Short mmCIF file of N, CA and C in Angstrom, two decimals:
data_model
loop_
_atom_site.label_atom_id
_atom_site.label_comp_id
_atom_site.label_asym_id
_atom_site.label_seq_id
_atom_site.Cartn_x
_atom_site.Cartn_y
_atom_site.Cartn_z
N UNK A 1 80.33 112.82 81.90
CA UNK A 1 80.65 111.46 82.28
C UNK A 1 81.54 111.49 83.53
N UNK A 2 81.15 110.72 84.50
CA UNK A 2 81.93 110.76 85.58
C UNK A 2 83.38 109.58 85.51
N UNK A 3 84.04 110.43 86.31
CA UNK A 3 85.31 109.70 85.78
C UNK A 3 85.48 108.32 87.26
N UNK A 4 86.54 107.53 86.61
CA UNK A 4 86.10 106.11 87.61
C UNK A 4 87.30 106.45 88.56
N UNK A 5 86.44 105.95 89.84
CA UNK A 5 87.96 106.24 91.20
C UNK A 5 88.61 105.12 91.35
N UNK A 6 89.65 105.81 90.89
CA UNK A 6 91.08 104.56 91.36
C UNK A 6 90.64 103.97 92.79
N UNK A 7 90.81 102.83 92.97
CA UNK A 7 90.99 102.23 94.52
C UNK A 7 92.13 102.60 95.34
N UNK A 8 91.57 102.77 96.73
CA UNK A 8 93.05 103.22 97.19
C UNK A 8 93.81 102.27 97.79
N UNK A 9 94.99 102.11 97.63
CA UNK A 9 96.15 100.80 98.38
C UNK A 9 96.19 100.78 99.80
N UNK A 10 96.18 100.09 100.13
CA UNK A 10 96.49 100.01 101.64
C UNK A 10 97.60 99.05 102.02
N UNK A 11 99.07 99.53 102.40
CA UNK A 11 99.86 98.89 102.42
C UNK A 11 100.45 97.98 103.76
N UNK A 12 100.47 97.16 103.69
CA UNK A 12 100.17 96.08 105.33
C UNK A 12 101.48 95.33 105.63
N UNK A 13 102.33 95.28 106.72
CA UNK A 13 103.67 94.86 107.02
C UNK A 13 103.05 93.57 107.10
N UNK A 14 103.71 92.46 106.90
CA UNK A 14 104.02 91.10 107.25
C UNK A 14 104.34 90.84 108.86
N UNK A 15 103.15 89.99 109.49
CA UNK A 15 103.79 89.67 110.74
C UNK A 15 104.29 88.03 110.93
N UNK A 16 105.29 88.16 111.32
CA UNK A 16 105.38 86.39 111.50
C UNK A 16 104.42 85.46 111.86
N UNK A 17 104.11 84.62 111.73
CA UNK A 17 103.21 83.59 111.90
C UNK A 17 103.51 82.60 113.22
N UNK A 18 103.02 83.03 114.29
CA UNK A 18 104.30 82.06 115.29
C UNK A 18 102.41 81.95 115.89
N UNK A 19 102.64 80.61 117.05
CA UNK A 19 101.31 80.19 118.22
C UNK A 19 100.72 81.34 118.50
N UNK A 20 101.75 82.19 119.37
CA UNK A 20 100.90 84.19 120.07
C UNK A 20 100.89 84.84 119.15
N UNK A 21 101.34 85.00 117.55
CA UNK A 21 100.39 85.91 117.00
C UNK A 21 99.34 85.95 115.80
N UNK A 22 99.36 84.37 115.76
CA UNK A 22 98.05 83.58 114.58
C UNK A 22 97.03 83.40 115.55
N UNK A 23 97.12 83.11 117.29
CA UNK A 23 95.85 82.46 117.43
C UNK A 23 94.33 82.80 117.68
N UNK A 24 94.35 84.30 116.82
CA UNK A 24 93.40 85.13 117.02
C UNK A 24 92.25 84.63 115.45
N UNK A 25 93.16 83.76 115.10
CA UNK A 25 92.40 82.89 113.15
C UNK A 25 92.90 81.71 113.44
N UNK A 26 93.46 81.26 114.18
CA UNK A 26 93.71 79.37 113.93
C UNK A 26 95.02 79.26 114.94
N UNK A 27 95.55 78.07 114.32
CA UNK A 27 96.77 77.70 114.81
C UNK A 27 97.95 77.78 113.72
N UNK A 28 99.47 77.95 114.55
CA UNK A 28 100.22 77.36 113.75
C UNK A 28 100.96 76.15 114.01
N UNK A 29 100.99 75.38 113.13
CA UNK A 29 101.36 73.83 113.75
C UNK A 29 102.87 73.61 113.22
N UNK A 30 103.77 73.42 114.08
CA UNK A 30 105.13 73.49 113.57
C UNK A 30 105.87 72.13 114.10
N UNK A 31 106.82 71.45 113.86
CA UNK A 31 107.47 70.00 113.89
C UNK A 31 107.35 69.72 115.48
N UNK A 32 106.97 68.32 115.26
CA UNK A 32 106.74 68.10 116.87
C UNK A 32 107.34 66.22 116.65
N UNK A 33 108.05 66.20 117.65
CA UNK A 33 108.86 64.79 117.32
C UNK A 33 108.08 63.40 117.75
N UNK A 34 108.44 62.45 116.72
CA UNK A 34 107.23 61.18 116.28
C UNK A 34 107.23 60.37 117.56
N UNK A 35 106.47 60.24 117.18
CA UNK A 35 105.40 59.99 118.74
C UNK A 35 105.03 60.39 119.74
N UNK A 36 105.14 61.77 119.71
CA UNK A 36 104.52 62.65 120.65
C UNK A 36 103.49 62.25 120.58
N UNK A 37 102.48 62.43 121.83
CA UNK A 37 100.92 62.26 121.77
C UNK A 37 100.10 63.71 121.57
N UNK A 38 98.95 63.08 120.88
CA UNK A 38 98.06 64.16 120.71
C UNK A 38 97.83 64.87 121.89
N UNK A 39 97.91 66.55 121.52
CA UNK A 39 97.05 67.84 122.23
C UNK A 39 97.47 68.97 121.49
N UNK A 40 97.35 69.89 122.65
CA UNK A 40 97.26 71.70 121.97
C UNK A 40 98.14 71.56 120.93
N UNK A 41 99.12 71.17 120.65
CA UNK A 41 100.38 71.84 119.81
C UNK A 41 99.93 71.15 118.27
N UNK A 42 99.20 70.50 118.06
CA UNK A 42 98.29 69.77 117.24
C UNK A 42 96.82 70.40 116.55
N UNK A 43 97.03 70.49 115.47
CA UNK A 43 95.70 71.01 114.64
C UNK A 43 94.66 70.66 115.15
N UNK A 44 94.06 71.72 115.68
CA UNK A 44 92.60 71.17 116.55
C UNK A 44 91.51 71.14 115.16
N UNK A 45 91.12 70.32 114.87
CA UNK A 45 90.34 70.32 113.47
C UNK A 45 88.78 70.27 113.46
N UNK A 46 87.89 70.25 112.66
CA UNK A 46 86.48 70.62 112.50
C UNK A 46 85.98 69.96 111.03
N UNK A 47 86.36 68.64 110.60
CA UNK A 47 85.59 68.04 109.72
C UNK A 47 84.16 67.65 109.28
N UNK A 48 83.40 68.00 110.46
CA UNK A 48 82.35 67.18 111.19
C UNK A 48 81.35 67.56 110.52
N UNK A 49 81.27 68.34 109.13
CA UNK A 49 80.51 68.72 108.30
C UNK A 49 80.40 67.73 106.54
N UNK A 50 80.71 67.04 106.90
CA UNK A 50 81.12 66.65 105.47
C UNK A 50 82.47 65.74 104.92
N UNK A 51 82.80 65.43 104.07
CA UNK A 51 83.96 64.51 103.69
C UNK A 51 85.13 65.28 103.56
N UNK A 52 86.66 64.81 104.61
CA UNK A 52 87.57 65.79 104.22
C UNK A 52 88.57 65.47 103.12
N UNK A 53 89.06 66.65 102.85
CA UNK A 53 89.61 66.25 101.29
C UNK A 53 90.92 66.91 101.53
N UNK A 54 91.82 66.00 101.16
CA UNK A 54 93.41 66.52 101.51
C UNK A 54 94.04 66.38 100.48
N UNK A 55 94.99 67.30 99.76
CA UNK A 55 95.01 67.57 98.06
C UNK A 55 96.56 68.35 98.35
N UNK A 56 97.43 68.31 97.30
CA UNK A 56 98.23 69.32 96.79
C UNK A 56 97.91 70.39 95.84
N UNK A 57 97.76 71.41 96.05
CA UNK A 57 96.96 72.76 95.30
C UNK A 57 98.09 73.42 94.44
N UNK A 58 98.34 73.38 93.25
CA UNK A 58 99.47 73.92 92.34
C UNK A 58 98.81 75.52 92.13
N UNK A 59 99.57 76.23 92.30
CA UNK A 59 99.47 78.25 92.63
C UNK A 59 100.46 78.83 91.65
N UNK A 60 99.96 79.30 90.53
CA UNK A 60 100.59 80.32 89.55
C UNK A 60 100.45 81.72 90.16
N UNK A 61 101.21 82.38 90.07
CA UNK A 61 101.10 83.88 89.87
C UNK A 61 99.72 84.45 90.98
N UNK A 62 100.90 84.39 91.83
CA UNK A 62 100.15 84.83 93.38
C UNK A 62 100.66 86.41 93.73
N UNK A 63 100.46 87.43 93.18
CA UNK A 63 101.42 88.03 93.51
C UNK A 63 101.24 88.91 95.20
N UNK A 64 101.84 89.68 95.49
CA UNK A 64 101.16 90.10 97.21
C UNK A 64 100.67 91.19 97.02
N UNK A 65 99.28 91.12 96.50
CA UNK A 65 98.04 92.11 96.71
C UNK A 65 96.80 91.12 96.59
N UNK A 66 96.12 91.73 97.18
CA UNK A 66 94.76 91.12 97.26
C UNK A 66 93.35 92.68 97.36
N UNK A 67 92.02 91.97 96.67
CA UNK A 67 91.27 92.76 97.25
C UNK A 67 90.09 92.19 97.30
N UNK A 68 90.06 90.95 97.32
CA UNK A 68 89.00 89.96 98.35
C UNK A 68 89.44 88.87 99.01
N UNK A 69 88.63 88.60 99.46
CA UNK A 69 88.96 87.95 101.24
C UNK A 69 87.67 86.56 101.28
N UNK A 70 88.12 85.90 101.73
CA UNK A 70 86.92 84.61 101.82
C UNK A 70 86.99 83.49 103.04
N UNK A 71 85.57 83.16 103.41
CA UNK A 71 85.72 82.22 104.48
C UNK A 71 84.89 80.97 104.47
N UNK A 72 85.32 79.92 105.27
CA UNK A 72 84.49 78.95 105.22
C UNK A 72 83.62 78.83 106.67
N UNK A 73 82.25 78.99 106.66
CA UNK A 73 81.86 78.45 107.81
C UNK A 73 81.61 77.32 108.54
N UNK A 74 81.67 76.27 107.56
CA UNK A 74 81.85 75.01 107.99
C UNK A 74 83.05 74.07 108.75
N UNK A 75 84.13 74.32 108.38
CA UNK A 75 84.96 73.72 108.19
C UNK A 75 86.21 74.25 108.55
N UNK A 76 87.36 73.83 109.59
CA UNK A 76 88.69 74.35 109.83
C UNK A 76 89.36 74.20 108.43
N UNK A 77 90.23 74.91 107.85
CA UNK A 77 91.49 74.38 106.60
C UNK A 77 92.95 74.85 107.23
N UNK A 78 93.48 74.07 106.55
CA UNK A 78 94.79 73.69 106.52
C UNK A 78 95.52 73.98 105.28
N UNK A 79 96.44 75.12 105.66
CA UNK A 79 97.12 75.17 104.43
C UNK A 79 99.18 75.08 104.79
N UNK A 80 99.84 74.56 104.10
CA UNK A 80 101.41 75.08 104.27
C UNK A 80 101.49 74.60 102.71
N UNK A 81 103.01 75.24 102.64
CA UNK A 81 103.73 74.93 101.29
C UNK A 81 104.46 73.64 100.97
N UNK A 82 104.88 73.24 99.76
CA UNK A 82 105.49 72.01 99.80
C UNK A 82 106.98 72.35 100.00
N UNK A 83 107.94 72.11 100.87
CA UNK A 83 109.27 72.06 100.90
C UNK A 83 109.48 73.58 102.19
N UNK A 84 108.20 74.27 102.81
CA UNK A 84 108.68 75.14 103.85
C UNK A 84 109.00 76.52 103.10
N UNK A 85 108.67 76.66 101.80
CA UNK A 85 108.85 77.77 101.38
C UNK A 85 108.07 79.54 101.74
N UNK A 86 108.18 80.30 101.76
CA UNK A 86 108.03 81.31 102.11
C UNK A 86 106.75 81.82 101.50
N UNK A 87 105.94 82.60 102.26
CA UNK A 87 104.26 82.46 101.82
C UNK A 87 103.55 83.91 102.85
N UNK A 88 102.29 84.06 102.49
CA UNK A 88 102.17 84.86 102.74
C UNK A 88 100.08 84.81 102.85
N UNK A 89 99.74 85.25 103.86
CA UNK A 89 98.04 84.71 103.98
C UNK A 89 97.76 86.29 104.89
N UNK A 90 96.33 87.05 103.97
CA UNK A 90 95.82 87.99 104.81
C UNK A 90 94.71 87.40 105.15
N UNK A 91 94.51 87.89 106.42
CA UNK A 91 93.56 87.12 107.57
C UNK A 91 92.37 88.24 107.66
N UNK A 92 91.60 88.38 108.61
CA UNK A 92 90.92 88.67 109.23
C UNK A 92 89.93 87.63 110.00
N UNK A 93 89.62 88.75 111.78
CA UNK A 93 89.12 87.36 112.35
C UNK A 93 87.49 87.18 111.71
N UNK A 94 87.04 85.67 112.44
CA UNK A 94 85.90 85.01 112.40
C UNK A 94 84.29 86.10 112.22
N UNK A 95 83.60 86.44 111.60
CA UNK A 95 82.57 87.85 111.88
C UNK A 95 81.54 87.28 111.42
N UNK A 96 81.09 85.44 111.75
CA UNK A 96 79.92 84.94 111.60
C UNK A 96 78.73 85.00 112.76
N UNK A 97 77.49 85.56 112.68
CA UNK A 97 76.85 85.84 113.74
C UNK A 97 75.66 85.44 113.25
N UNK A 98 74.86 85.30 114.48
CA UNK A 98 73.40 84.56 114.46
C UNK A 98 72.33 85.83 113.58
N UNK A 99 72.01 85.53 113.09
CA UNK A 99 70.96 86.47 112.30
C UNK A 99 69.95 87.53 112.70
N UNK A 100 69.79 86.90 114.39
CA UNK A 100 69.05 87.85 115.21
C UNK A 100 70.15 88.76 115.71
N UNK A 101 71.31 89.00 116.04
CA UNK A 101 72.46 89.70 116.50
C UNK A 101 71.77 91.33 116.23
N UNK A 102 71.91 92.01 117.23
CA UNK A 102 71.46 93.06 117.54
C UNK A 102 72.39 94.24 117.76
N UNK A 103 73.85 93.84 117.19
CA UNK A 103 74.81 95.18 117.47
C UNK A 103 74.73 96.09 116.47
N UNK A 104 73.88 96.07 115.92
CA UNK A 104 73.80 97.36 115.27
C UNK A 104 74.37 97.50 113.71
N UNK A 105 75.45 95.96 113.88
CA UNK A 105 76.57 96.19 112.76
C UNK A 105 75.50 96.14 111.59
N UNK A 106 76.39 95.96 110.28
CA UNK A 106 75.60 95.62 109.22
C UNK A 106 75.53 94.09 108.89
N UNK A 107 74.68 93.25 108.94
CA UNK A 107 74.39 91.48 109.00
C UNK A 107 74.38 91.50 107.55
N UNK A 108 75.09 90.48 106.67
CA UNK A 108 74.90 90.18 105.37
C UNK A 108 74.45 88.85 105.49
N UNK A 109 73.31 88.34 104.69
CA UNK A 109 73.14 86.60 104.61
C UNK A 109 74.02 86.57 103.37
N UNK A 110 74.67 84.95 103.77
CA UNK A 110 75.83 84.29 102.84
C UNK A 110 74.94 83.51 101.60
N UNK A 111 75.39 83.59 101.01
CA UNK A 111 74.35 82.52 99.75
C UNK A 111 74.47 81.03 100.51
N UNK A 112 75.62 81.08 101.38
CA UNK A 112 75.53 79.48 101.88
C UNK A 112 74.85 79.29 102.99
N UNK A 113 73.92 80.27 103.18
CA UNK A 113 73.16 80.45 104.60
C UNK A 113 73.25 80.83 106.06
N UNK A 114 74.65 80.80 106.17
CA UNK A 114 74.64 81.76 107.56
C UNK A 114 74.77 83.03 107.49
N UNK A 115 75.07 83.80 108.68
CA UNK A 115 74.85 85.55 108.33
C UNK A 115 76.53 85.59 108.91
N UNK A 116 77.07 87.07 108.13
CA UNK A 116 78.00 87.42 109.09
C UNK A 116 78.10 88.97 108.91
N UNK A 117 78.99 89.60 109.28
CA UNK A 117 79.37 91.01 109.32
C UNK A 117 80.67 90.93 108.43
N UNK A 118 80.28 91.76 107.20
CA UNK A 118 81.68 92.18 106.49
C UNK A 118 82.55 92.42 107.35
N UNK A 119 84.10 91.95 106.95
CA UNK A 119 85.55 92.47 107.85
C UNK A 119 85.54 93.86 107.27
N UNK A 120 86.65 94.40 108.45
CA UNK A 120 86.36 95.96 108.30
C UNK A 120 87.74 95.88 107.86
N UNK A 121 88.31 97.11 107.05
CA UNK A 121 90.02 97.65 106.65
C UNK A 121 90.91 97.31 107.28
N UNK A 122 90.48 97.74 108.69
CA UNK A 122 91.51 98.26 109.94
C UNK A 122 91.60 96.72 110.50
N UNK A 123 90.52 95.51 110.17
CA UNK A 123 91.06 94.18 110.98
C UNK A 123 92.04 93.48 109.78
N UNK A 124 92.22 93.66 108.94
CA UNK A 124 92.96 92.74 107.99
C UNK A 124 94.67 92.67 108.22
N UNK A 125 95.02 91.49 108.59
CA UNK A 125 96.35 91.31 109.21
C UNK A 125 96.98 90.48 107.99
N UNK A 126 98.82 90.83 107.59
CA UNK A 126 98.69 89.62 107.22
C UNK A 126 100.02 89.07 107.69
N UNK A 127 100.25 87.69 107.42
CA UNK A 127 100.81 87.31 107.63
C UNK A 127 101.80 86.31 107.21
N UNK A 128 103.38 86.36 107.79
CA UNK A 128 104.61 85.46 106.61
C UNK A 128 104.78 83.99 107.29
N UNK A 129 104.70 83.17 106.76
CA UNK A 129 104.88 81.95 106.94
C UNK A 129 106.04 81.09 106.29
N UNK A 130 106.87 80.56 107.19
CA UNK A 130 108.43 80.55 106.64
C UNK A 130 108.61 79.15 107.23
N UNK A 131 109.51 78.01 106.96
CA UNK A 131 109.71 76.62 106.89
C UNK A 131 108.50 76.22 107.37
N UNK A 132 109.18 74.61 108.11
CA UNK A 132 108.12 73.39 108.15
C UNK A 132 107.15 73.43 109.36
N UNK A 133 105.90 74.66 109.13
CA UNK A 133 104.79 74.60 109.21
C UNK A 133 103.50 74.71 108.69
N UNK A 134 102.52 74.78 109.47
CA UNK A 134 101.07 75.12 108.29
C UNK A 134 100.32 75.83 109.35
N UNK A 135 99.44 76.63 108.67
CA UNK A 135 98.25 77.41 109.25
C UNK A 135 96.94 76.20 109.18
N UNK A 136 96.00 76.50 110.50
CA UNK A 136 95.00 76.17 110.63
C UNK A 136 94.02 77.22 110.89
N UNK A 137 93.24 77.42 109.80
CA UNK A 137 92.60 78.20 110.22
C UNK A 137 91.07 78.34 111.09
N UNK A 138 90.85 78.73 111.58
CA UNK A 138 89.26 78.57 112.49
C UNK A 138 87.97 78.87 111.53
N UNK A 139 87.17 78.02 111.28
CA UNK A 139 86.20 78.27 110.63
C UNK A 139 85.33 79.88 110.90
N UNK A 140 85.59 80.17 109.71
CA UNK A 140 85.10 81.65 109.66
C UNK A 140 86.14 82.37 109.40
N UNK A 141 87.16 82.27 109.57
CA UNK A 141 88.35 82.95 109.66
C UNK A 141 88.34 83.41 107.96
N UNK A 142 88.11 84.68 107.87
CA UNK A 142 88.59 85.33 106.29
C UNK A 142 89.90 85.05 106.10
N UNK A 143 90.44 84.73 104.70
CA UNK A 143 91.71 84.89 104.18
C UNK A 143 91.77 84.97 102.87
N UNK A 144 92.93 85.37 102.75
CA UNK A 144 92.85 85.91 101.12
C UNK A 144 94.82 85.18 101.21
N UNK A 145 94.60 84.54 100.01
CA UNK A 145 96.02 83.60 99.68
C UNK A 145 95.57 82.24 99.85
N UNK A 146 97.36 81.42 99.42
CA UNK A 146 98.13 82.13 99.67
C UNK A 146 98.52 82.94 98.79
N UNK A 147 99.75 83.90 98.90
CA UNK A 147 100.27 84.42 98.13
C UNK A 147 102.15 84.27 98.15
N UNK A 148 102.73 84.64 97.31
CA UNK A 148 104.05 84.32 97.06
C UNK A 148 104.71 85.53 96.05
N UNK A 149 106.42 85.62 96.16
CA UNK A 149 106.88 85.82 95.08
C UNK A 149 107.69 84.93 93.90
N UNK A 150 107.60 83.90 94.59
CA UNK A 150 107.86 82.89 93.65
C UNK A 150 106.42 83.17 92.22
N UNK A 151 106.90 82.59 90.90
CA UNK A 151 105.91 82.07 89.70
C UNK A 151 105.58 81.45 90.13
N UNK A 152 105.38 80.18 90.91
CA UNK A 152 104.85 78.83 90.98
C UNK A 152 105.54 78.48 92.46
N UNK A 153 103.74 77.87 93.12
CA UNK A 153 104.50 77.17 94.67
C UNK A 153 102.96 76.10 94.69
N UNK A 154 103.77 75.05 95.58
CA UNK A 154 102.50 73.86 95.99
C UNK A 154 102.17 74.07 96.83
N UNK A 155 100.91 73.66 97.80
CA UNK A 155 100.68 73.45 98.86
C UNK A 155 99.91 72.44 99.23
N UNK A 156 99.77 72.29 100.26
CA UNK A 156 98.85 70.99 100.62
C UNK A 156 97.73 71.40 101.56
N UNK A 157 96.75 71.40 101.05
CA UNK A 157 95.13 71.89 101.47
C UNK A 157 94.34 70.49 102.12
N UNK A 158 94.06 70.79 103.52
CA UNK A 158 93.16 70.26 104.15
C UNK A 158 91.92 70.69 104.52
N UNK A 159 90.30 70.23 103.39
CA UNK A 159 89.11 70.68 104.27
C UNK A 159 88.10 70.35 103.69
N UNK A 160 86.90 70.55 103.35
CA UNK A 160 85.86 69.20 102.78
C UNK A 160 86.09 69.17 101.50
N UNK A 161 85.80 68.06 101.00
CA UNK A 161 85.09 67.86 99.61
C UNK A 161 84.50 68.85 98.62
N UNK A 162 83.76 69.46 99.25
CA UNK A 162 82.90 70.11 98.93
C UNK A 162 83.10 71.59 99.25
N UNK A 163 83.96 72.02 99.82
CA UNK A 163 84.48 73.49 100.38
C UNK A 163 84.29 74.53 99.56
N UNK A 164 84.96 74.18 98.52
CA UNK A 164 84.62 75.76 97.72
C UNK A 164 83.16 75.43 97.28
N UNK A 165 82.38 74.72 97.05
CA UNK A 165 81.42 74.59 95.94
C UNK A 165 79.82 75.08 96.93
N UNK A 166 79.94 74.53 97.82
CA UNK A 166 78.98 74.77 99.39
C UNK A 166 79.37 75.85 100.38
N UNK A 167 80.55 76.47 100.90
CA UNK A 167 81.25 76.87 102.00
C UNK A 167 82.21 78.08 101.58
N UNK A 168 81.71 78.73 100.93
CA UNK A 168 82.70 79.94 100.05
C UNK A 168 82.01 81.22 100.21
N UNK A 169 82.64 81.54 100.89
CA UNK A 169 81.99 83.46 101.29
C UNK A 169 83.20 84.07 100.69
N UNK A 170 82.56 85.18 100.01
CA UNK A 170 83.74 86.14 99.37
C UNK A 170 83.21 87.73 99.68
N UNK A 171 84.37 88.65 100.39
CA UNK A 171 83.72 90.00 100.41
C UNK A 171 84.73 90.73 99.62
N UNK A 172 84.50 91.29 98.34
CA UNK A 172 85.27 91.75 97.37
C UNK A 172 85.45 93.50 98.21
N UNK A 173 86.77 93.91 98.60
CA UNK A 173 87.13 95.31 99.19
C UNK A 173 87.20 95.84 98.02
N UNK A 174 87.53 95.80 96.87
CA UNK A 174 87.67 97.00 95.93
C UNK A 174 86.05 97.22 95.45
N UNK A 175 85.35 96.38 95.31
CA UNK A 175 83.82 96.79 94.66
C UNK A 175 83.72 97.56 95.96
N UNK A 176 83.55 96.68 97.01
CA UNK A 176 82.55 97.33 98.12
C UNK A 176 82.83 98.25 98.88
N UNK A 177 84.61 98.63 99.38
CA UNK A 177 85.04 99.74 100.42
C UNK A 177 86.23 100.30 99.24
N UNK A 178 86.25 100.13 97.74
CA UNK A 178 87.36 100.83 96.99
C UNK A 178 88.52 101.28 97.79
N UNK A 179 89.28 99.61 98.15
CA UNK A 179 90.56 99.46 98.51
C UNK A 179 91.38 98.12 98.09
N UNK A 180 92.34 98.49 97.95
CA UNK A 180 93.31 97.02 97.12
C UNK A 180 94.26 97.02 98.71
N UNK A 181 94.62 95.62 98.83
CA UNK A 181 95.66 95.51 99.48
C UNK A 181 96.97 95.07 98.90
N UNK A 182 98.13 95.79 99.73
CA UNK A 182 99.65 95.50 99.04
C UNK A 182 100.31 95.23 100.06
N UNK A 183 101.27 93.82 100.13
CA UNK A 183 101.79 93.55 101.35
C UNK A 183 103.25 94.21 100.85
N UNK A 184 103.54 94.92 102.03
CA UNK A 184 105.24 95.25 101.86
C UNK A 184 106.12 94.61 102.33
N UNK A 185 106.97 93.66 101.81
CA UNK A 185 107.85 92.94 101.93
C UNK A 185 109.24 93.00 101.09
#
């Protein structure tokens, strides 16, 4: 009988979450005083698929490991905490491609119909998110969280109706590349 292989950890520093080093997956949108007018510093958003749905998401027992990752191709989301609390989101960028794409990579079709390229080990970033902002993320953008050391944190989720049920890609790293991630913090 063959014996089963442990997954191996891969342990990933926390980078701050600031405009220059999220905007490679979205934005970060941080206090901007009332009545400023709309532009860049503002959630550039992508509803245009469907009905958007803006919710407070209650999160038990998040702890900081992960070993799948998921994206939406439809749709930008929006996530921060309730009260600015301290949080934690592994990324990887956008790896949705046209089906004819010819680099050679490996093309997976999504059950939700577009194609993309599994994220690889070496792109998975993650990242700490600390007071009164929120991540936007770019459609396609993998993430896995949030996550916390708090028992219990809220957040407030912006993105369709229908998001998880239509728009849910998941690439599980421990089945498929037997690796867990552990953020060190």
């Amino acid at each position: 009988m063959e014996a089963v292989k442990e997954p191996k950890v891969v342990t990933l520093k926390p980078i701050e979450a600031t405009p220059s080093t999220f905007q490679n997956y979205g934005q970060v949108v941080e206090v901007s005083p009332d009545g400023q007018e709309f532009g860049p510093h503002d959630a550039q958003l992508d509803l245009s698929h469907g009905t958007p749905r803006f919710y407070i998401m209650h999160l038990e027992n998040r702890p900081l490991k992960f070993s799948s990752i998921t994206h939406h191709a439809s749709v930008t989301q929006c996530l921060g905490s309730i009260g600015g609390h301290v949080w934690y989101l592994g990324v990887a960028k956008s790896s949705i491609v046209d089906s004819n794409d010819e680099s050679g990579k490996k093309i997976v079709q999504s059950r939700c119909g577009h194609s993309y390229v599994p994220p690889d080990i070496e792109d998975v970033q993650v990242f700490k998110v600390a007071g009164s902002k929120f991540l936007k993320l770019s459609r396609g953008t993998w993430h896995a969280g949030p996550l916390f050391k708090a028992d219990t944190m809220d957040f407030y989720n912006l993105e369709l109706s229908n998001t998880n049920v239509i728009d849910h890609t998941t690439h599980n790293f421990k089945t498929n590349d037997g690796v867990i991630f552990s953020i060190d913090e």
